[in-house]
Coordinates of C-alpha atoms in Angstrom, one line a residue:
M5 CA 134.0 114.4 103.8
S6 CA 131.5 114.7 101.6
S7 CA 131.4 118.1 99.8
A8 CA 128.3 119.2 101.4
A9 CA 129.6 118.2 104.8
A10 CA 133.2 120.3 104.0
A11 CA 130.7 122.9 102.4
N12 CA 129.2 123.2 106.2
A13 CA 132.2 122.9 108.0
L14 CA 133.6 125.9 109.8
P15 CA 136.8 128.0 109.2
I16 CA 139.8 127.0 110.2
I17 CA 142.3 129.8 111.5
S18 CA 146.0 129.6 112.6
I19 CA 146.7 131.7 115.7
A20 CA 150.6 131.2 114.4
P21 CA 151.0 134.7 112.2
F22 CA 150.2 136.9 115.4
L23 CA 152.6 135.0 118.3
S24 CA 155.4 137.0 116.4
Q25 CA 154.9 140.9 114.9
D26 CA 157.6 140.5 113.2
P27 CA 157.7 143.1 110.3
S28 CA 158.4 140.2 107.5
G29 CA 154.8 139.0 108.5
A30 CA 152.7 141.8 108.8
E31 CA 150.6 140.5 105.0
L32 CA 150.3 137.4 106.1
R33 CA 149.0 138.9 109.5
A34 CA 146.2 140.8 108.0
S35 CA 145.4 138.2 105.6
T36 CA 144.6 136.4 108.8
A37 CA 142.6 139.3 110.2
T38 CA 140.1 139.4 107.2
V39 CA 139.6 135.6 107.4
L40 CA 138.8 136.0 111.7
H41 CA 136.6 138.9 110.2
E42 CA 134.5 136.8 108.0
A43 CA 134.3 133.9 109.9
C44 CA 132.8 136.1 112.9
V45 CA 130.4 137.7 110.4
E46 CA 129.1 134.6 108.9
Y47 CA 129.5 132.3 111.7
G48 CA 130.4 133.4 115.2
F49 CA 132.1 130.3 115.5
F50 CA 135.5 128.6 113.8
Y51 CA 138.5 126.3 114.8
L52 CA 141.4 128.0 115.8
D53 CA 144.6 126.2 115.2
I54 CA 146.9 126.5 118.3
S55 CA 148.9 123.2 117.6
A56 CA 152.3 126.8 117.3
Y57 CA 151.7 128.3 120.8
V58 CA 150.9 124.8 122.7
D59 CA 152.3 121.4 123.0
P60 CA 148.6 119.6 121.6
A61 CA 149.8 116.6 124.3
V62 CA 148.8 120.1 127.4
P63 CA 145.4 120.1 126.6
A64 CA 145.4 116.2 126.1
R65 CA 146.6 116.2 129.4
L66 CA 144.3 118.3 131.3
A67 CA 141.3 115.8 129.7
D68 CA 142.4 112.7 131.2
L69 CA 143.5 115.2 134.5
G70 CA 139.6 115.8 134.3
R71 CA 137.8 112.4 133.7
D72 CA 140.3 111.2 137.0
F73 CA 138.2 113.5 138.8
F74 CA 135.1 112.5 137.7
Y75 CA 135.6 108.6 138.0
L76 CA 136.3 108.9 141.7
S77 CA 133.4 108.3 143.9
Q78 CA 130.9 110.6 144.7
E79 CA 131.8 111.4 148.1
E80 CA 135.7 112.1 146.7
K81 CA 133.5 114.6 144.4
D82 CA 131.8 116.3 146.8
L83 CA 134.5 117.3 148.5
I84 CA 134.1 120.3 146.4
A85 CA 130.5 120.3 146.3
L86 CA 128.6 123.8 145.0
K87 CA 126.7 123.6 149.0
N88 CA 130.4 123.9 150.2
E89 CA 130.6 127.4 148.6
G90 CA 126.6 128.5 149.8
G91 CA 125.6 128.7 146.1
A92 CA 128.4 131.2 145.5
R93 CA 129.8 130.5 141.4
G94 CA 133.4 132.6 141.5
A95 CA 134.8 128.7 143.1
G96 CA 136.3 125.4 141.8
L97 CA 132.8 123.5 142.7
L98 CA 131.7 120.4 141.2
I99 CA 128.6 120.6 139.7
A100 CA 126.3 117.1 139.6
L101 CA 124.9 115.5 136.9
K102 CA 122.1 117.4 135.9
E103 CA 122.1 119.9 138.2
N104 CA 122.7 122.5 135.4
V105 CA 119.1 123.7 133.2
T106 CA 118.9 124.9 130.0
N107 CA 115.4 126.2 128.8
G108 CA 113.6 124.4 131.5
K109 CA 115.5 120.7 130.8
A110 CA 118.3 119.1 133.3
D111 CA 121.5 119.1 131.4
N112 CA 123.5 115.5 131.5
H113 CA 127.0 116.9 132.1
E114 CA 128.8 117.0 135.4
G115 CA 131.6 119.8 135.9
I116 CA 134.2 121.5 137.8
D117 CA 134.0 125.7 138.0
F118 CA 136.8 127.8 137.9
Y119 CA 136.4 131.8 138.2
K120 CA 138.8 134.3 137.9
P121 CA 139.6 134.7 141.7
V122 CA 138.8 137.8 143.9
A123 CA 140.2 139.7 146.4
N124 CA 137.5 139.6 148.8
P125 CA 135.7 136.2 149.1
D126 CA 131.7 136.6 149.9
K127 CA 130.0 133.4 149.6
T128 CA 126.7 135.3 150.4
R129 CA 127.5 136.8 146.8
P130 CA 126.9 134.6 142.8
L131 CA 130.2 133.9 141.3
W132 CA 132.2 135.3 144.6
G133 CA 133.4 132.4 146.1
E134 CA 136.8 131.1 146.7
N135 CA 138.5 127.9 144.3
Q136 CA 138.5 125.1 145.6
W137 CA 140.8 122.6 143.6
P138 CA 140.5 118.2 143.0
V139 CA 143.2 117.2 145.3
L140 CA 145.1 114.6 142.5
P141 CA 148.4 115.2 141.9
G142 CA 149.5 117.4 139.2
F143 CA 145.7 118.7 138.8
K144 CA 146.5 122.0 140.0
A145 CA 149.1 122.8 138.8
H146 CA 148.8 121.8 135.2
Y147 CA 145.2 123.7 135.2
E148 CA 146.7 126.7 136.9
E149 CA 149.4 126.8 133.6
W150 CA 146.5 126.6 131.1
I151 CA 144.7 129.5 132.5
V152 CA 147.8 131.3 132.0
K153 CA 148.1 130.4 128.4
M154 CA 144.1 131.0 127.7
K155 CA 144.1 134.4 128.9
A156 CA 147.5 135.0 126.4
L157 CA 145.6 133.7 124.0
G158 CA 143.2 136.0 124.9
L159 CA 144.4 139.1 123.7
I160 CA 146.3 137.5 121.0
V161 CA 142.9 136.8 119.5
M162 CA 140.9 140.0 120.7
E163 CA 144.1 142.1 118.8
A164 CA 143.5 140.2 115.1
M165 CA 139.7 140.8 115.6
A166 CA 140.6 144.7 116.5
Q167 CA 142.7 144.3 113.1
G168 CA 140.0 142.2 111.4
L169 CA 137.8 145.3 111.8
G170 CA 139.7 148.0 110.8
M171 CA 140.7 149.7 114.1
T172 CA 143.2 151.8 114.8
E173 CA 146.0 152.1 117.1
E174 CA 144.4 154.2 119.5
E175 CA 141.0 152.0 119.3
W176 CA 143.2 148.8 119.9
I177 CA 144.0 150.5 123.1
G178 CA 141.0 151.5 123.8
L179 CA 139.5 147.9 123.4
R180 CA 142.4 146.5 125.2
A181 CA 141.9 148.3 128.6
Q182 CA 138.6 146.5 128.5
V183 CA 139.7 143.2 128.5
D184 CA 143.4 143.2 130.3
D185 CA 142.0 142.0 133.6
S186 CA 139.8 139.5 132.0
F187 CA 136.8 138.1 134.6
W188 CA 137.9 134.9 133.4
V189 CA 135.8 131.5 133.8
M190 CA 136.9 127.9 132.8
R191 CA 135.0 124.4 133.0
V192 CA 136.0 121.2 133.6
I193 CA 133.0 119.4 132.2
G194 CA 132.5 115.2 132.2
Y195 CA 129.9 113.8 130.4
P196 CA 128.4 110.2 129.7
P197 CA 126.5 109.1 127.5
L198 CA 122.3 109.7 127.1
P199 CA 120.5 106.9 127.0
N200 CA 119.3 105.4 124.1
D201 CA 115.9 105.9 124.8
D202 CA 116.7 109.7 126.3
N203 CA 115.7 112.9 123.8
G204 CA 117.3 115.0 126.4
F205 CA 120.7 116.8 126.0
S206 CA 124.1 116.1 127.1
C207 CA 123.7 120.4 128.1
G208 CA 121.0 122.2 125.4
A209 CA 121.1 124.7 122.4
H210 CA 122.2 127.8 124.2
K211 CA 124.6 130.8 123.1
D212 CA 128.0 131.9 125.6
Y213 CA 127.1 135.8 126.8
G214 CA 130.3 136.8 127.1
C215 CA 133.6 137.3 124.9
L216 CA 135.2 134.8 123.4
T217 CA 135.1 130.8 124.4
F218 CA 137.9 128.7 123.8
L219 CA 137.0 125.0 124.0
Y220 CA 139.2 121.6 124.0
A221 CA 137.2 118.4 123.5
D222 CA 138.8 114.8 123.8
P223 CA 138.3 113.4 120.4
T224 CA 134.8 112.7 120.2
P225 CA 132.6 113.0 117.3
S226 CA 129.4 114.0 117.0
A227 CA 128.8 115.2 120.4
L228 CA 129.2 119.4 119.7
Q229 CA 126.7 120.8 117.0
V230 CA 127.0 124.7 116.2
F231 CA 123.4 125.8 114.4
S232 CA 123.7 127.2 111.0
S233 CA 120.8 130.2 109.3
R234 CA 123.3 130.9 106.1
P235 CA 121.0 129.7 103.9
K236 CA 123.8 128.5 101.6
A237 CA 124.1 125.4 104.7
L238 CA 120.2 125.2 104.2
A239 CA 120.7 124.6 100.5
L240 CA 122.9 122.1 100.9
A241 CA 121.3 120.4 103.9
G242 CA 118.2 120.1 101.9
P243 CA 114.8 120.9 103.4
D244 CA 114.5 117.9 105.6
M245 CA 116.6 118.7 107.8
A246 CA 116.2 122.7 108.9
V247 CA 114.7 122.8 111.5
Q248 CA 112.7 126.1 113.4
V249 CA 115.1 127.1 116.8
G250 CA 112.9 130.2 118.6
S251 CA 112.7 132.7 114.9
E252 CA 115.6 131.0 113.3
K253 CA 115.6 128.2 110.8
G254 CA 118.5 126.4 110.2
V255 CA 120.6 123.3 110.8
W256 CA 122.3 121.4 113.0
I257 CA 126.9 121.1 111.5
N258 CA 128.7 119.0 113.5
A259 CA 132.0 121.1 115.5
D260 CA 134.4 117.3 115.5
P261 CA 137.5 118.1 117.4
I262 CA 140.6 118.7 115.4
P263 CA 144.2 117.4 116.1
G264 CA 146.0 121.2 117.2
C265 CA 142.6 123.2 117.0
V266 CA 140.2 124.7 119.5
V267 CA 136.7 125.4 118.5
C268 CA 136.0 129.1 119.5
N269 CA 133.1 131.6 119.4
I270 CA 132.0 134.6 120.0
G271 CA 129.6 136.2 122.9
E272 CA 127.5 138.3 123.8
M273 CA 129.7 140.8 124.1
W274 CA 130.6 141.0 120.6
E275 CA 127.2 141.1 119.5
I276 CA 127.2 144.6 121.7
W277 CA 130.7 146.2 120.5
T278 CA 130.2 145.5 116.9
N279 CA 126.4 146.9 117.1
G280 CA 125.4 143.1 115.6
L281 CA 127.5 143.2 112.9
Y282 CA 128.6 139.3 114.7
R283 CA 126.1 137.4 116.2
S284 CA 126.4 135.2 119.4
T285 CA 126.2 131.5 117.8
L286 CA 123.5 129.0 119.1
H287 CA 125.5 125.4 120.3
Q288 CA 124.5 122.6 121.9
V289 CA 126.4 119.2 123.2
V290 CA 124.2 115.2 122.3
H291 CA 127.2 113.0 123.4
R292 CA 125.6 108.9 122.6
S293 CA 128.9 107.8 121.8
S294 CA 129.3 105.0 124.4
N295 CA 132.3 106.5 125.7
Y296 CA 132.8 109.0 128.5
R297 CA 133.8 113.1 127.3
V298 CA 135.9 115.3 129.0
S299 CA 135.6 119.1 127.6
I300 CA 137.6 122.2 128.9
P301 CA 135.8 125.4 127.7
F302 CA 137.4 128.3 129.2
F303 CA 135.9 131.8 128.8
F304 CA 138.0 134.6 128.0
E305 CA 136.0 138.0 129.8
P306 CA 135.8 141.4 129.7
N307 CA 136.7 142.9 133.0
F308 CA 134.2 142.7 135.4
D309 CA 134.2 147.0 135.5
A310 CA 134.2 146.7 131.2
D311 CA 132.0 149.3 130.0
V312 CA 130.7 147.3 126.8
R313 CA 129.2 149.7 123.8
P314 CA 129.1 149.8 119.9
L315 CA 132.9 150.4 118.3
A316 CA 133.3 153.1 115.9
A317 CA 134.9 151.0 113.8
A318 CA 132.2 148.2 113.8
L319 CA 129.9 151.2 113.3
R320 CA 132.0 152.6 110.1
L321 CA 131.7 148.9 108.4
Q322 CA 127.8 149.0 108.1
K323 CA 125.8 149.9 105.6
P324 CA 123.5 153.3 106.9
E325 CA 120.4 151.0 106.1
D326 CA 121.9 147.4 108.1
R327 CA 122.1 150.1 111.4
T328 CA 118.7 149.8 112.1
E329 CA 119.3 150.2 115.7
Y330 CA 122.3 150.9 118.8
R331 CA 122.8 148.1 120.4
E332 CA 122.6 149.3 124.2
P333 CA 125.3 149.4 126.6
V334 CA 126.1 147.3 129.9
I335 CA 128.9 147.5 132.1
Y336 CA 130.3 144.1 132.2
G337 CA 129.7 142.4 135.4
N338 CA 126.5 143.8 135.8
F339 CA 125.1 142.2 133.0
L340 CA 126.7 138.7 134.1
M341 CA 125.9 139.0 138.1
G342 CA 122.2 139.6 136.4
K343 CA 122.8 136.4 134.4
V344 CA 123.7 134.4 136.8
G345 CA 122.3 136.2 140.3
N346 CA 118.4 135.5 138.3
N347 CA 119.9 131.7 138.2
F348 CA 120.2 131.2 141.9
A349 CA 117.4 133.7 143.0
A350 CA 115.0 131.2 141.4
S351 CA 116.7 127.4 142.4
G352 CA 120.2 127.5 144.2
K353 CA 122.2 126.8 140.8
G354 CA 123.4 128.7 138.3
K355 CA 124.6 128.2 135.0
Y356 CA 127.2 130.1 133.0
D357 CA 126.6 129.5 129.5

């Protein structure tokens, strides 16, 4: 890796120190929490080394199972098509190729969506359907094990972030109560190669609007790209590489898969919790390699009824002159339904970014 590429690369943070609360590891946990805080302030994205938490062969097997599903005939895949649940997300549903739309352009991918099961499924409500599973040997069992691991990982990372913010034990207990029944989402996404003459996207530029995303992807390089407007990134890339995205000028950084790691990014709920100290970061997928790429993002979200508002610990870290406004609090479920519900009202389709 060149010096410029290395300087622009996302940080790699091991979660291993937080897998034990042994007093002898307190200093290492504190230093890890500090690095995690800096990554959230500066990037909003980082690699999370989970090799001490889960065997790397486990998610690789999940990607293989996902690929097996996407290679089935369209008729077989349509057995769990979106239309079967009347448009109600919150189910394991096939999202057909180009059925998702970002910024007015069709995304060149297909996927299966799974949501936290709900007590009283209702096909007339977005997010409130029932999970449907592909009928492939081992698919459901392996993916359900992954859900359990990712839910636990979410709480581990949340605690590390709380420490990085300097939260008291009482403050952490309060925050934990907002995420201990996470309204999680998991997607299995298949990306065929973009045609050479296609100027579209495999998945258009967007920010995640939840809490934490843990992304495992197969080894395909140069697909996931993260937008950086850091002055150092701009200086190293050179003026010719800078692009204007909305009100920001920056460069796109490749976030290629690293063995033993997932890519982790923060969503808009962390922007509210930290009153803008942490910011959700734009990212996109442009897959032009010849293979069929598979990724598995797990969205660890607040509880559906979580009251998300700026945290006292984050406000303590902000200088008065930087605290130009207070982020408006939201009830997470209402916020989520507004995002996804609007998508359905407009087109009968939705997208969880």
